[in-house]
mmCIF file of C-alpha atoms in Angstrom:
data_model
loop_
_atom_site.group_PDB
_atom_site.id
_atom_site.type_symbol
_atom_site.label_atom_id
_atom_site.label_comp_id
_atom_site.label_asym_id
_atom_site.label_seq_id
_atom_site.Cartn_x
_atom_site.Cartn_y
_atom_site.Cartn_z
ATOM 1 C CA ALA A 1 34.903 111.626 218.246
ATOM 2 C CA GLN A 2 34.276 112.796 214.810
ATOM 3 C CA SER A 3 36.332 115.426 213.747
ATOM 4 C CA VAL A 4 37.550 116.758 210.463
ATOM 5 C CA THR A 5 41.145 118.589 210.675
ATOM 6 C CA GLN A 6 42.981 120.921 208.031
ATOM 7 C CA PRO A 7 45.736 121.229 209.183
ATOM 8 C CA ASP A 8 46.517 124.270 206.966
ATOM 9 C CA ILE A 9 44.800 128.125 207.424
ATOM 10 C CA HIS A 10 46.620 129.597 204.555
ATOM 11 C CA ILE A 11 48.391 128.354 201.384
ATOM 12 C CA THR A 12 49.720 130.244 198.556
ATOM 13 C CA VAL A 13 50.521 129.224 195.806
ATOM 14 C CA SER A 14 51.986 130.226 192.169
ATOM 15 C CA GLU A 15 49.609 130.488 188.998
ATOM 16 C CA GLY A 16 50.407 126.951 187.101
ATOM 17 C CA ALA A 17 51.699 125.056 189.977
ATOM 18 C CA SER A 18 50.056 122.494 191.940
ATOM 19 C CA LEU A 19 48.134 122.199 194.787
ATOM 20 C CA GLU A 20 47.365 119.770 197.607
ATOM 21 C CA LEU A 21 44.776 120.876 200.082
ATOM 22 C CA ARG A 22 45.102 118.560 203.063
ATOM 23 C CA CYS A 23 42.005 116.495 205.218
ATOM 24 C CA ASN A 24 42.385 114.125 207.464
ATOM 25 C CA TYR A 25 39.111 112.675 209.360
ATOM 26 C CA SER A 26 38.330 111.118 213.083
ATOM 27 C CA TYR A 27 35.271 108.835 211.797
ATOM 28 C CA GLY A 28 33.664 105.724 213.582
ATOM 29 C CA ALA A 29 32.214 104.170 210.226
ATOM 30 C CA THR A 30 32.680 104.499 206.658
ATOM 31 C CA PRO A 31 32.631 108.287 205.872
ATOM 32 C CA TYR A 32 31.210 109.938 203.418
ATOM 33 C CA LEU A 33 33.673 113.005 202.535
ATOM 34 C CA PHE A 34 33.205 116.166 200.991
ATOM 35 C CA TRP A 35 35.083 119.293 199.468
ATOM 36 C CA TYR A 36 33.416 122.682 198.871
ATOM 37 C CA VAL A 37 34.609 125.906 197.991
ATOM 38 C CA GLN A 38 33.480 128.865 198.843
ATOM 39 C CA SER A 39 34.063 132.275 197.440
ATOM 40 C CA PRO A 40 33.490 135.615 198.284
ATOM 41 C CA GLY A 41 29.808 136.285 198.733
ATOM 42 C CA GLN A 42 28.957 132.800 197.517
ATOM 43 C CA GLY A 43 27.674 129.983 198.998
ATOM 44 C CA LEU A 44 29.544 126.682 199.476
ATOM 45 C CA GLN A 45 29.921 125.219 196.400
ATOM 46 C CA LEU A 46 30.312 121.347 195.840
ATOM 47 C CA LEU A 47 33.744 120.066 194.387
ATOM 48 C CA LEU A 48 33.974 116.512 194.505
ATOM 49 C CA LYS A 49 32.457 114.067 196.848
ATOM 50 C CA TYR A 50 33.534 110.399 197.550
ATOM 51 C CA PHE A 51 30.951 107.506 198.743
ATOM 52 C CA SER A 52 32.326 104.287 197.709
ATOM 53 C CA GLY A 53 34.581 102.287 194.755
ATOM 54 C CA ASP A 54 37.408 103.956 193.253
ATOM 55 C CA THR A 55 39.605 105.848 196.114
ATOM 56 C CA LEU A 56 40.532 108.763 193.388
ATOM 57 C CA VAL A 57 37.373 111.108 192.359
ATOM 58 C CA GLN A 58 37.746 113.943 189.920
ATOM 59 C CA GLY A 59 35.451 116.933 190.127
ATOM 60 C CA ILE A 60 34.610 120.636 189.013
ATOM 61 C CA LYS A 61 37.207 122.493 187.711
ATOM 62 C CA GLY A 62 40.201 120.294 187.754
ATOM 63 C CA PHE A 63 40.238 118.912 190.943
ATOM 64 C CA GLU A 64 40.204 115.607 192.211
ATOM 65 C CA ALA A 65 40.760 113.664 195.704
ATOM 66 C CA GLU A 66 42.354 110.649 197.310
ATOM 67 C CA PHE A 67 40.615 108.664 199.843
ATOM 68 C CA LYS A 68 43.251 107.067 201.623
ATOM 69 C CA ARG A 69 41.772 105.003 204.582
ATOM 70 C CA SER A 70 44.681 103.555 206.564
ATOM 71 C CA GLN A 71 45.728 107.483 206.607
ATOM 72 C CA SER A 72 42.368 108.560 207.369
ATOM 73 C CA SER A 73 42.437 111.517 204.432
ATOM 74 C CA PHE A 74 40.912 112.688 201.776
ATOM 75 C CA ASN A 75 43.203 115.254 200.549
ATOM 76 C CA LEU A 76 42.489 117.638 197.239
ATOM 77 C CA ARG A 77 44.632 118.191 194.412
ATOM 78 C CA LYS A 78 44.749 119.872 191.728
ATOM 79 C CA PRO A 79 47.857 119.579 188.950
ATOM 80 C CA SER A 80 47.757 123.339 187.945
ATOM 81 C CA VAL A 81 45.755 126.044 189.802
ATOM 82 C CA HIS A 82 44.550 129.227 188.221
ATOM 83 C CA TRP A 83 44.045 132.661 189.089
ATOM 84 C CA SER A 84 40.301 132.397 190.132
ATOM 85 C CA ASP A 85 40.364 129.105 192.697
ATOM 86 C CA ALA A 86 41.534 131.932 194.884
ATOM 87 C CA ALA A 87 38.617 131.044 197.714
ATOM 88 C CA GLU A 88 38.104 129.101 200.973
ATOM 89 C CA TYR A 89 37.684 125.236 200.610
ATOM 90 C CA PHE A 90 36.186 122.928 203.237
ATOM 91 C CA CYS A 91 36.546 119.470 203.907
ATOM 92 C CA ALA A 92 33.448 117.448 205.121
ATOM 93 C CA VAL A 93 32.188 114.107 206.564
ATOM 94 C CA GLY A 94 28.899 112.855 206.983
ATOM 95 C CA PRO A 95 27.572 109.631 207.634
ATOM 96 C CA SER A 96 25.266 108.261 204.618
ATOM 97 C CA GLY A 97 21.509 109.120 204.546
ATOM 98 C CA THR A 98 21.921 112.093 206.560
ATOM 99 C CA TYR A 99 23.261 115.978 205.862
ATOM 100 C CA LYS A 100 24.928 116.593 209.288
ATOM 101 C CA TYR A 101 27.982 116.655 207.856
ATOM 102 C CA ILE A 102 31.088 117.828 210.025
ATOM 103 C CA PHE A 103 32.974 120.787 208.377
ATOM 104 C CA GLY A 104 36.652 121.064 208.744
ATOM 105 C CA THR A 105 37.803 124.884 209.353
ATOM 106 C CA GLY A 106 38.400 125.678 206.048
ATOM 107 C CA THR A 107 41.967 126.193 204.298
ATOM 108 C CA ARG A 108 41.805 129.706 202.556
ATOM 109 C CA LEU A 109 43.918 129.465 199.146
ATOM 110 C CA LYS A 110 45.586 132.603 197.634
ATOM 111 C CA VAL A 111 47.413 132.550 194.232
ATOM 112 C CA LEU A 112 50.164 134.575 192.827
ATOM 113 C CA ALA A 113 49.867 135.339 189.614
ATOM 114 C CA GLY B 1 22.461 123.914 189.901
ATOM 115 C CA ALA B 2 19.969 124.639 192.178
ATOM 116 C CA VAL B 3 20.012 128.065 193.637
ATOM 117 C CA VAL B 4 19.937 129.609 197.388
ATOM 118 C CA SER B 5 19.393 132.888 197.818
ATOM 119 C CA GLN B 6 19.916 133.676 201.616
ATOM 120 C CA HIS B 7 19.150 137.779 202.494
ATOM 121 C CA PRO B 8 20.504 140.157 203.924
ATOM 122 C CA SER B 9 24.099 139.259 202.979
ATOM 123 C CA ARG B 10 25.266 141.678 206.145
ATOM 124 C CA VAL B 11 23.334 143.325 209.327
ATOM 125 C CA ILE B 12 24.132 145.178 212.068
ATOM 126 C CA CYS B 13 21.822 145.333 215.256
ATOM 127 C CA LYS B 14 21.593 147.047 218.494
ATOM 128 C CA SER B 15 21.751 144.833 221.435
ATOM 129 C CA GLY B 16 18.495 143.437 221.918
ATOM 130 C CA THR B 17 16.620 143.744 219.200
ATOM 131 C CA SER B 18 15.891 140.867 217.062
ATOM 132 C CA VAL B 19 16.983 140.251 213.211
ATOM 133 C CA LYS B 20 15.421 137.661 210.812
ATOM 134 C CA ILE B 21 17.300 135.635 208.118
ATOM 135 C CA GLU B 22 15.731 134.765 205.213
ATOM 136 C CA CYS B 23 16.521 131.505 203.410
ATOM 137 C CA ARG B 24 14.805 130.830 199.731
ATOM 138 C CA SER B 25 15.358 127.869 197.060
ATOM 139 C CA LEU B 26 14.889 130.294 193.729
ATOM 140 C CA ASP B 27 14.110 127.156 191.248
ATOM 141 C CA PHE B 28 13.491 123.749 193.034
ATOM 142 C CA GLN B 29 11.508 122.750 196.300
ATOM 143 C CA ALA B 30 13.156 122.267 199.845
ATOM 144 C CA THR B 31 11.250 120.001 202.807
ATOM 145 C CA THR B 32 14.223 120.360 204.798
ATOM 146 C CA MET B 33 17.046 123.153 205.266
ATOM 147 C CA PHE B 34 19.798 123.580 207.352
ATOM 148 C CA TRP B 35 21.453 126.654 209.415
ATOM 149 C CA TYR B 36 24.492 127.159 210.538
ATOM 150 C CA ARG B 37 26.987 129.338 212.418
ATOM 151 C CA GLN B 38 30.651 130.394 211.757
ATOM 152 C CA PHE B 39 32.905 132.013 213.728
ATOM 153 C CA PRO B 40 36.323 133.175 212.217
ATOM 154 C CA LYS B 41 38.447 130.918 211.590
ATOM 155 C CA GLN B 42 36.225 128.515 212.894
ATOM 156 C CA SER B 43 34.452 125.747 210.814
ATOM 157 C CA LEU B 44 30.574 125.615 210.081
ATOM 158 C CA MET B 45 28.931 124.527 213.319
ATOM 159 C CA LEU B 46 25.190 122.739 212.328
ATOM 160 C CA MET B 47 22.423 124.516 214.521
ATOM 161 C CA ALA B 48 19.431 123.262 213.094
ATOM 162 C CA THR B 49 17.431 121.463 211.017
ATOM 163 C CA SER B 50 14.460 123.117 209.264
ATOM 164 C CA ASN B 51 11.732 120.846 208.192
ATOM 165 C CA GLU B 52 8.508 122.634 205.880
ATOM 166 C CA GLY B 53 5.534 122.211 208.185
ATOM 167 C CA SER B 54 6.912 121.101 211.120
ATOM 168 C CA LYS B 55 9.327 121.734 213.976
ATOM 169 C CA ALA B 56 12.243 122.842 213.275
ATOM 170 C CA THR B 57 15.002 120.282 214.929
ATOM 171 C CA TYR B 58 18.086 121.924 216.911
ATOM 172 C CA GLU B 59 21.475 120.347 217.681
ATOM 173 C CA GLN B 60 22.693 120.022 221.127
ATOM 174 C CA GLY B 61 23.846 123.172 222.955
ATOM 175 C CA VAL B 62 21.536 125.284 220.609
ATOM 176 C CA GLU B 63 19.010 127.405 222.440
ATOM 177 C CA LYS B 64 15.559 127.557 220.294
ATOM 178 C CA ASP B 65 14.268 130.117 221.956
ATOM 179 C CA LYS B 66 17.181 132.327 221.230
ATOM 180 C CA PHE B 67 16.950 131.168 217.364
ATOM 181 C CA LEU B 68 13.778 130.944 216.055
ATOM 182 C CA ILE B 69 13.143 128.527 213.322
ATOM 183 C CA ASN B 70 10.176 128.970 210.666
ATOM 184 C CA HIS B 71 9.480 126.694 207.526
ATOM 185 C CA ALA B 72 6.059 127.621 206.578
ATOM 186 C CA SER B 73 6.891 127.053 202.435
ATOM 187 C CA LEU B 74 8.526 124.909 200.072
ATOM 188 C CA THR B 75 11.194 127.532 199.278
ATOM 189 C CA LEU B 76 11.611 129.747 202.628
ATOM 190 C CA SER B 77 12.671 129.086 206.149
ATOM 191 C CA THR B 78 13.927 131.681 207.949
ATOM 192 C CA LEU B 79 15.621 132.243 211.279
ATOM 193 C CA THR B 80 14.944 134.752 213.890
ATOM 194 C CA VAL B 81 17.670 135.852 215.836
ATOM 195 C CA THR B 82 15.953 137.595 219.192
ATOM 196 C CA SER B 83 16.804 139.588 221.809
ATOM 197 C CA ALA B 84 20.581 139.141 220.230
ATOM 198 C CA HIS B 85 23.847 140.073 221.865
ATOM 199 C CA PRO B 86 27.121 140.882 220.643
ATOM 200 C CA GLU B 87 28.262 137.384 221.651
ATOM 201 C CA ASP B 88 25.356 136.236 219.148
ATOM 202 C CA SER B 89 27.621 138.257 216.303
ATOM 203 C CA SER B 90 28.706 135.598 213.597
ATOM 204 C CA PHE B 91 28.090 134.027 210.295
ATOM 205 C CA TYR B 92 25.182 132.368 209.758
ATOM 206 C CA ILE B 93 24.482 129.695 206.372
ATOM 207 C CA CYS B 94 21.448 128.007 205.060
ATOM 208 C CA SER B 95 21.420 124.543 202.778
ATOM 209 C CA ALA B 96 18.511 123.543 201.398
ATOM 210 C CA ILE B 97 18.508 119.841 199.975
ATOM 211 C CA ALA B 98 17.202 119.698 196.212
ATOM 212 C CA THR B 99 15.711 116.153 195.993
ATOM 213 C CA GLY B 100 16.056 114.950 192.607
ATOM 214 C CA LEU B 101 19.480 116.706 191.751
ATOM 215 C CA ASN B 102 22.299 115.037 192.057
ATOM 216 C CA GLU B 103 24.924 117.441 193.815
ATOM 217 C CA LYS B 104 21.074 117.908 196.564
ATOM 218 C CA LEU B 105 22.867 120.146 198.841
ATOM 219 C CA PHE B 106 22.718 123.416 198.179
ATOM 220 C CA PHE B 107 23.729 126.150 200.270
ATOM 221 C CA GLY B 108 22.907 130.324 200.441
ATOM 222 C CA SER B 109 25.825 132.707 200.273
ATOM 223 C CA GLY B 110 25.616 133.605 204.232
ATOM 224 C CA THR B 111 24.796 136.554 206.696
ATOM 225 C CA GLN B 112 27.576 138.550 208.662
ATOM 226 C CA LEU B 113 25.316 139.571 211.827
ATOM 227 C CA SER B 114 27.144 142.306 214.236
ATOM 228 C CA VAL B 115 25.257 142.731 217.264
ATOM 229 C CA LEU B 116 26.520 145.853 219.254
#
């Protein structure tokens, strides 16, 4: 079955610390992978996406993610977190050519001043 | 980026009444929009695909007579929850495909529906 797992429901980090949000997927074919961020009262915003090629992808707001096929993972990282990064983060996987994404349950990030 | 406006952001209604949620693409035309449902601490579940000028395509297990979708124009799709019951209480989100823009899929800010 196709699925996306985000093992961490909540993560708390101090401002300036590094961040890694985990995402594991189960998908039959080569997936398209996405990370979205949702701030309170706002829609989901695309941070980055992986379709093919270089397995380390750069996104907006200083985020990056690495696709590891052998581990079926697509973890999101940021070297130095800012207070404005506090939000909920969703990993998603989808087939090429459609927008029928499968979303993870999200990870809520709290940033301590 | 393109903007998708969803209205209302929060609605409370009595059991048995119907509620309409609007999803508008403000600065682009969207031939295809999507409706999702999100329960607390769960992922977004795709409910249906809304195509301008044609019938919506519902995902398995979604009652099309309960969740009426109308996509009458290139900038507006509506979701009507008919004869709402407390179990319909949820967070509903729409998204729209912006053809020609790199990001392509844009999300609304969601509607929290509470049925009393």
